[in-house]
CSV table of C-alpha atoms in Angstrom, one decimal:
chain,number,residue,atom,x,y,z
A,21,UNK,CA,16.2,-14.7,12.3
A,22,UNK,CA,12.6,-13.5,12.4
A,23,UNK,CA,10.4,-14.1,9.3
A,24,UNK,CA,6.9,-13.0,8.3
A,25,UNK,CA,5.1,-13.0,5.0
A,26,UNK,CA,6.5,-9.5,4.2
A,27,UNK,CA,10.0,-9.4,5.6
A,28,UNK,CA,12.9,-11.2,7.1
A,29,UNK,CA,15.0,-9.8,9.9
A,30,UNK,CA,18.4,-11.0,10.8
A,31,UNK,CA,21.2,-9.8,13.0
A,32,UNK,CA,24.7,-10.0,11.5
A,33,UNK,CA,28.1,-9.1,12.9
A,34,UNK,CA,30.2,-6.5,11.1
A,35,UNK,CA,33.4,-5.2,12.4
A,36,UNK,CA,32.5,-6.3,16.0
A,37,UNK,CA,29.1,-4.7,15.8
A,38,UNK,CA,25.7,-6.3,15.5
A,39,UNK,CA,23.6,-4.9,12.6
A,40,UNK,CA,20.0,-5.6,12.0
A,41,UNK,CA,19.3,-6.4,8.4
A,42,UNK,CA,15.8,-6.4,6.9
A,43,UNK,CA,14.8,-7.9,3.6
A,44,UNK,CA,11.4,-6.9,2.3
A,45,UNK,CA,9.5,-9.3,0.1
A,46,UNK,CA,7.5,-6.7,-1.9
A,47,UNK,CA,7.5,-8.7,-5.1
A,48,UNK,CA,5.2,-11.3,-3.6
A,49,UNK,CA,2.9,-8.6,-2.3
A,50,UNK,CA,3.0,-6.9,-5.7
A,51,UNK,CA,2.1,-10.1,-7.6
A,52,UNK,CA,-0.6,-10.9,-5.0
A,53,UNK,CA,-2.2,-7.5,-5.5
A,54,UNK,CA,-2.0,-7.7,-9.3
A,55,UNK,CA,-3.7,-11.2,-9.3
A,56,UNK,CA,-6.5,-9.9,-7.0
A,57,UNK,CA,-7.2,-7.0,-9.3
A,58,UNK,CA,-7.2,-9.4,-12.3
A,59,UNK,CA,-9.6,-11.8,-10.6
A,60,UNK,CA,-12.0,-9.0,-9.3
A,61,UNK,CA,-12.9,-8.2,-12.9
A,62,UNK,CA,-14.1,-4.7,-11.9
A,63,UNK,CA,-12.4,-1.6,-10.5
A,64,UNK,CA,-11.3,-2.2,-6.9
A,65,UNK,CA,-10.0,0.0,-4.0
A,66,UNK,CA,-7.3,-0.9,-1.5
A,67,UNK,CA,-9.8,-2.0,1.1
A,68,UNK,CA,-11.3,-4.6,-1.3
A,69,UNK,CA,-7.9,-5.9,-2.3
A,70,UNK,CA,-6.9,-6.2,1.3
A,71,UNK,CA,-10.1,-8.2,2.0
A,72,UNK,CA,-9.5,-10.4,-1.0
A,73,UNK,CA,-5.8,-11.1,-0.3
A,74,UNK,CA,-5.5,-11.0,3.5
A,75,UNK,CA,-2.8,-8.3,3.2
A,76,UNK,CA,-2.8,-5.3,5.5
A,77,UNK,CA,-4.4,-2.3,3.8
A,78,UNK,CA,-1.2,-0.2,4.4
A,79,UNK,CA,0.7,-2.8,2.4
A,80,UNK,CA,-1.8,-2.7,-0.4
A,81,UNK,CA,-1.7,1.1,-0.4
A,82,UNK,CA,2.1,1.0,-0.8
A,83,UNK,CA,1.9,-1.6,-3.6
A,84,UNK,CA,-0.8,0.5,-5.3
A,85,UNK,CA,1.5,3.5,-5.2
A,86,UNK,CA,4.2,1.5,-7.0
A,87,UNK,CA,1.8,0.1,-9.5
A,88,UNK,CA,0.5,3.5,-10.3
A,89,UNK,CA,4.0,4.9,-10.7
A,90,UNK,CA,5.1,2.2,-13.1
A,91,UNK,CA,1.8,2.3,-15.1
A,92,UNK,CA,0.6,-1.2,-14.2
A,93,UNK,CA,-2.7,0.1,-12.9
A,94,UNK,CA,-5.0,3.0,-13.8
A,95,UNK,CA,-7.9,4.6,-12.1
A,96,UNK,CA,-11.1,4.8,-14.2
A,97,UNK,CA,-13.1,5.8,-11.1
A,98,UNK,CA,-11.8,7.9,-8.2
A,99,UNK,CA,-9.9,5.6,-5.7
A,100,UNK,CA,-10.6,2.5,-7.7
A,101,UNK,CA,-8.1,0.7,-9.9
A,102,UNK,CA,-7.9,-1.7,-12.8
A,103,UNK,CA,-4.9,-3.2,-14.7
A,104,UNK,CA,-3.7,-1.0,-17.5
């Protein structure tokens, strides 16, 4: 088993074949990003959130996409976000 902050990989046997399974821990990243936006107290972009949290900017971009889709964040200024 291989683990990181964002995923867990494991090889399992199924019908005499090895299968790689990957579990992604997006909820932790999502909560981390929400908390960073909350603490910033001003509109922030993905680069700023990545700096504040230590997450990779690509991870923050993916979380931003999810948060925009579900209405958790809005954009008062182009490319910057606040909690809705």
